[in-house]
Short mmCIF file of C-alpha atoms in Angstrom, two decimals:
data_model
loop_
_atom_site.label_atom_id
_atom_site.label_comp_id
_atom_site.label_asym_id
_atom_site.label_seq_id
_atom_site.Cartn_x
_atom_site.Cartn_y
_atom_site.Cartn_z
CA UNK A 1 60.78 62.09 80.61
CA UNK A 2 63.99 60.38 81.53
CA UNK A 3 66.78 58.40 79.92
CA UNK A 4 69.78 56.41 81.12
CA UNK A 5 73.02 57.10 79.23
CA UNK A 6 76.53 55.63 79.58
CA UNK A 7 79.27 58.25 79.82
CA UNK A 8 81.81 57.61 77.05
CA UNK A 9 84.43 60.41 77.24
CA UNK A 10 87.67 59.37 78.94
CA UNK A 11 87.45 62.29 81.42
CA UNK A 12 83.98 61.22 82.55
CA UNK A 13 81.71 64.11 83.32
CA UNK A 14 84.67 66.49 83.95
CA UNK A 15 86.72 69.04 82.13
CA UNK A 16 85.66 69.67 78.53
CA UNK A 17 82.87 67.04 78.30
CA UNK A 18 81.35 68.50 81.48
CA UNK A 19 81.53 72.05 80.12
CA UNK A 20 79.81 70.94 76.90
CA UNK A 21 77.21 69.02 78.90
CA UNK A 22 76.36 71.97 81.14
CA UNK A 23 76.29 74.44 78.23
CA UNK A 24 74.00 72.13 76.22
CA UNK A 25 71.67 71.63 79.20
CA UNK A 26 71.24 75.42 79.44
CA UNK A 27 70.42 75.85 75.78
CA UNK A 28 66.97 74.24 75.80
CA UNK A 29 63.63 75.35 77.08
CA UNK A 30 63.61 72.47 79.55
CA UNK A 31 64.47 71.83 83.16
CA UNK A 32 67.10 69.09 83.06
CA UNK A 33 68.50 67.12 85.94
CA UNK A 34 71.23 64.51 85.99
CA UNK A 35 72.25 61.97 88.60
CA UNK A 36 73.26 58.40 89.31
CA UNK A 37 70.65 55.88 88.20
CA UNK A 38 67.93 55.88 90.91
CA UNK A 39 70.06 58.34 92.91
CA UNK A 40 69.64 62.01 93.82
CA UNK A 41 69.64 64.17 90.66
CA UNK A 42 71.14 67.65 90.42
CA UNK A 43 70.73 70.61 88.12
CA UNK A 44 72.35 69.67 84.76
CA UNK A 45 72.95 73.31 83.88
CA UNK A 46 75.22 73.92 86.92
CA UNK A 47 78.89 73.14 86.56
CA UNK A 48 79.32 72.94 90.31
CA UNK A 49 76.44 70.49 90.65
CA UNK A 50 77.60 68.33 87.75
CA UNK A 51 81.17 68.25 89.14
CA UNK A 52 79.78 67.13 92.49
CA UNK A 53 78.50 63.87 90.93
CA UNK A 54 82.00 62.54 90.32
CA UNK A 55 80.93 60.66 87.23
CA UNK A 56 83.76 58.62 85.62
CA UNK A 57 83.99 57.23 82.11
CA UNK A 58 81.83 54.14 81.76
CA UNK A 59 79.38 55.17 84.48
CA UNK A 60 75.65 55.30 83.74
CA UNK A 61 73.75 58.48 84.50
CA UNK A 62 70.03 59.17 84.49
CA UNK A 63 68.83 62.29 82.74
CA UNK A 64 65.40 63.74 83.63
CA UNK A 65 63.93 66.55 81.57
CA UNK A 66 60.72 68.53 81.88
CA UNK A 67 59.43 71.22 79.57
CA UNK A 68 58.69 72.05 75.98
CA UNK A 69 62.12 71.00 74.59
CA UNK A 70 62.61 68.07 76.98
CA UNK A 71 63.10 65.48 74.22
CA UNK A 72 65.45 67.65 72.18
CA UNK A 73 67.48 68.39 75.28
CA UNK A 74 67.78 64.68 76.11
CA UNK A 75 68.86 63.91 72.54
CA UNK A 76 71.54 66.63 72.57
CA UNK A 77 72.84 65.63 76.01
CA UNK A 78 72.92 61.96 75.08
CA UNK A 79 75.06 62.90 72.11
CA UNK A 80 77.51 64.81 74.28
CA UNK A 81 77.84 61.87 76.68
CA UNK A 82 78.20 59.35 73.88
CA UNK A 83 80.91 61.20 71.95
CA UNK A 84 84.53 60.20 72.74
CA UNK A 85 86.40 63.41 73.45
CA UNK A 86 88.71 63.32 70.47
CA UNK A 87 85.73 63.50 68.12
CA UNK A 88 83.77 66.14 69.99
CA UNK A 89 83.01 69.26 67.96
CA UNK A 90 84.81 72.07 69.80
CA UNK B 1 83.56 54.97 103.08
CA UNK B 2 86.48 53.47 101.25
CA UNK B 3 89.53 53.47 103.54
CA UNK B 4 91.81 54.37 100.64
CA UNK B 5 89.94 57.62 100.08
CA UNK B 6 92.15 60.58 101.01
CA UNK B 7 90.84 62.17 104.21
CA UNK B 8 90.46 65.91 104.09
CA UNK B 9 92.76 66.34 107.12
CA UNK B 10 95.64 64.85 105.19
CA UNK B 11 95.26 67.23 102.24
CA UNK B 12 94.43 70.51 103.96
CA UNK B 13 96.53 72.16 106.63
CA UNK B 14 96.75 75.74 108.03
CA UNK B 15 99.85 76.59 105.96
CA UNK B 16 97.79 75.79 102.86
CA UNK B 17 95.06 78.28 103.82
CA UNK B 18 95.70 81.97 103.15
CA UNK B 19 93.72 84.99 104.25
CA UNK B 20 95.82 87.28 102.06
CA UNK B 21 94.07 88.87 99.11
CA UNK B 22 95.15 86.93 95.98
CA UNK B 23 95.90 88.73 92.68
CA UNK B 24 92.71 89.63 90.85
CA UNK B 25 93.98 88.28 87.52
CA UNK B 26 93.43 84.56 86.99
CA UNK B 27 96.92 83.35 85.99
CA UNK B 28 98.59 85.43 88.70
CA UNK B 29 96.08 84.10 91.21
CA UNK B 30 96.90 80.51 90.23
CA UNK B 31 100.63 81.21 90.65
CA UNK B 32 99.97 82.87 94.04
CA UNK B 33 98.05 79.78 95.23
CA UNK B 34 100.65 77.38 93.91
CA UNK B 35 103.30 79.32 95.83
CA UNK B 36 101.48 78.59 99.11
CA UNK B 37 101.84 74.90 98.34
CA UNK B 38 105.50 75.37 97.30
CA UNK B 39 106.23 77.21 100.59
CA UNK B 40 104.53 74.46 102.54
CA UNK B 41 107.00 72.03 100.96
CA UNK B 42 104.30 70.13 99.07
CA UNK B 43 105.60 70.71 95.53
CA UNK B 44 108.87 69.31 94.18
CA UNK B 45 108.81 71.12 90.85
CA UNK B 46 106.97 74.42 90.66
CA UNK B 47 107.18 74.86 86.89
CA UNK B 48 105.85 71.39 86.12
CA UNK B 49 102.90 71.93 88.49
CA UNK B 50 102.16 75.36 87.00
CA UNK B 51 102.25 74.01 83.48
CA UNK B 52 99.80 71.23 84.42
CA UNK B 53 97.45 73.74 86.06
CA UNK B 54 97.54 76.10 83.04
CA UNK B 55 97.02 73.18 80.67
CA UNK B 56 93.88 72.22 82.51
CA UNK B 57 92.59 75.78 82.43
CA UNK B 58 93.26 75.95 78.70
CA UNK B 59 91.06 72.90 78.16
CA UNK B 60 88.15 74.51 79.93
CA UNK B 61 87.84 76.82 82.91
CA UNK B 62 87.66 75.47 86.44
CA UNK B 63 85.38 78.33 87.38
CA UNK B 64 82.39 76.16 88.28
CA UNK B 65 80.03 79.05 89.10
CA UNK B 66 78.48 80.36 92.33
CA UNK B 67 81.70 82.30 92.90
CA UNK B 68 83.88 79.22 93.10
CA UNK B 69 87.14 78.46 91.26
CA UNK B 70 88.78 75.04 91.57
CA UNK B 71 92.01 75.13 89.56
CA UNK B 72 93.39 71.57 89.65
CA UNK B 73 95.91 69.22 88.12
CA UNK B 74 97.29 65.72 88.33
CA UNK B 75 101.05 66.07 88.46
CA UNK B 76 104.19 64.27 89.57
CA UNK B 77 105.28 67.56 91.13
CA UNK B 78 103.36 66.54 94.29
CA UNK B 79 103.75 63.34 96.21
CA UNK B 80 100.47 63.62 98.13
CA UNK B 81 97.08 65.26 97.50
CA UNK B 82 97.09 68.91 98.43
CA UNK B 83 94.41 71.59 98.65
CA UNK B 84 95.24 75.29 98.87
CA UNK B 85 92.48 77.70 99.90
CA UNK B 86 92.33 81.42 99.17
CA UNK B 87 89.56 83.96 99.38
CA UNK B 88 89.21 86.99 97.13
CA UNK B 89 87.14 90.01 98.16
CA UNK B 90 87.36 91.56 94.69
CA UNK B 91 86.69 88.36 92.84
CA UNK B 92 88.82 86.75 90.17
CA UNK B 93 87.46 86.44 86.63
CA UNK B 94 87.50 82.69 85.97
CA UNK B 95 85.27 83.03 82.92
CA UNK B 96 82.61 80.92 84.65
CA UNK B 97 79.48 80.05 82.72
CA UNK B 98 77.29 81.95 85.20
CA UNK B 99 79.55 85.02 84.80
CA UNK B 100 80.25 85.27 88.54
CA UNK B 101 83.83 86.10 89.49
CA UNK B 102 85.43 83.55 91.80
CA UNK B 103 85.68 84.65 95.44
CA UNK B 104 86.28 81.20 96.99
CA UNK B 105 89.31 79.49 95.49
CA UNK B 106 90.46 75.93 95.94
CA UNK B 107 93.57 74.54 94.27
CA UNK B 108 93.77 70.79 94.05
CA UNK B 109 97.03 69.08 93.29
CA UNK B 110 97.03 65.29 93.11
CA UNK B 111 99.87 62.87 92.22
CA UNK B 112 99.73 61.76 88.57
CA UNK B 113 99.31 58.12 89.50
CA UNK B 114 96.55 58.95 91.97
CA UNK B 115 93.81 57.25 89.94
CA UNK B 116 90.32 58.16 91.04
CA UNK B 117 91.56 60.17 94.06
CA UNK B 118 91.42 63.29 91.98
CA UNK B 119 87.80 62.88 91.03
CA UNK B 120 86.79 61.94 94.55
CA UNK B 121 88.32 65.08 96.04
CA UNK B 122 86.85 67.23 93.32
CA UNK B 123 83.38 65.81 93.72
CA UNK B 124 83.29 65.84 97.53
CA UNK B 125 84.48 69.43 97.59
CA UNK B 126 81.92 70.46 94.94
CA UNK B 127 79.17 68.65 96.81
CA UNK B 128 80.00 70.55 99.99
CA UNK B 129 80.16 73.88 98.17
CA UNK B 130 76.67 73.50 96.72
CA UNK B 131 75.31 74.36 100.18
CA UNK B 132 74.72 78.10 100.56
CA UNK B 133 75.63 78.05 104.25
CA UNK B 134 79.03 76.44 103.58
CA UNK B 135 79.91 79.19 101.12
CA UNK B 136 78.66 81.86 103.57
CA UNK B 137 80.70 80.37 106.41
CA UNK B 138 83.81 80.39 104.27
CA UNK B 139 83.25 84.05 103.35
CA UNK B 140 82.69 85.01 106.97
CA UNK B 141 85.41 82.92 108.63
CA UNK B 142 87.91 85.18 110.39
CA UNK B 143 90.74 82.71 110.96
CA UNK B 144 92.53 79.90 109.16
CA UNK B 145 91.26 77.53 111.85
CA UNK B 146 87.64 78.50 111.18
CA UNK B 147 88.13 77.93 107.43
CA UNK B 148 89.80 74.57 108.06
CA UNK B 149 86.98 73.56 110.37
CA UNK B 150 84.28 74.57 107.86
CA UNK B 151 85.90 72.72 104.98
CA UNK B 152 86.63 69.61 107.09
CA UNK B 153 83.06 69.46 108.40
CA UNK B 154 81.49 70.13 105.04
CA UNK B 155 83.47 67.46 103.25
CA UNK B 156 83.25 64.84 106.01
#
């Protein structure tokens, strides 16, 4: 299953939001990929791969998840991407 | 390609590449790398740059996994984008999520008003480093020139 999400945090998919995103992606029993909409996706659980995307605040990304927890993973990742940094729970 | 994008030639030069073994402790390693940029005349204010680098590390580590550390900062202490490269045989503990110590180290310093430049450099470098053969070439390179060539080709 897949989902398109707009990246809200000011840093884009970098620094703390990226770390949270990558950590969250690794927590579920699902294979999750992230990439530009209709572009080449990369492993969402790899910090290097996620950094390579160069996603800025306001960009849309496409999340694709396969596996038992795919939906829960997408829900959690959407929340990370939709939370402005100041309010993120760290 | 956008003509305003910083070309890798402009940001990387032989005096910014070191084959010396950096300190194995992270903060000392960051200072060691910064000093290469200071010696190359790229940094107007060492303390300001160091503070910006440490602040970024405090937010979350720049150890991105696969043995790569990319300490970086946007700071007025540099007037143009600068990349310092160092290689560690021991590995530096960057507290990366995959637990691998960093053996390939890239320090990125970008002027504060650089806008998206910062993200573009970070993403093109990361994209290049995802390739196993690029990492292997960087480990095996025996000269600064070979390292410069590998990075330039991989990022191009």
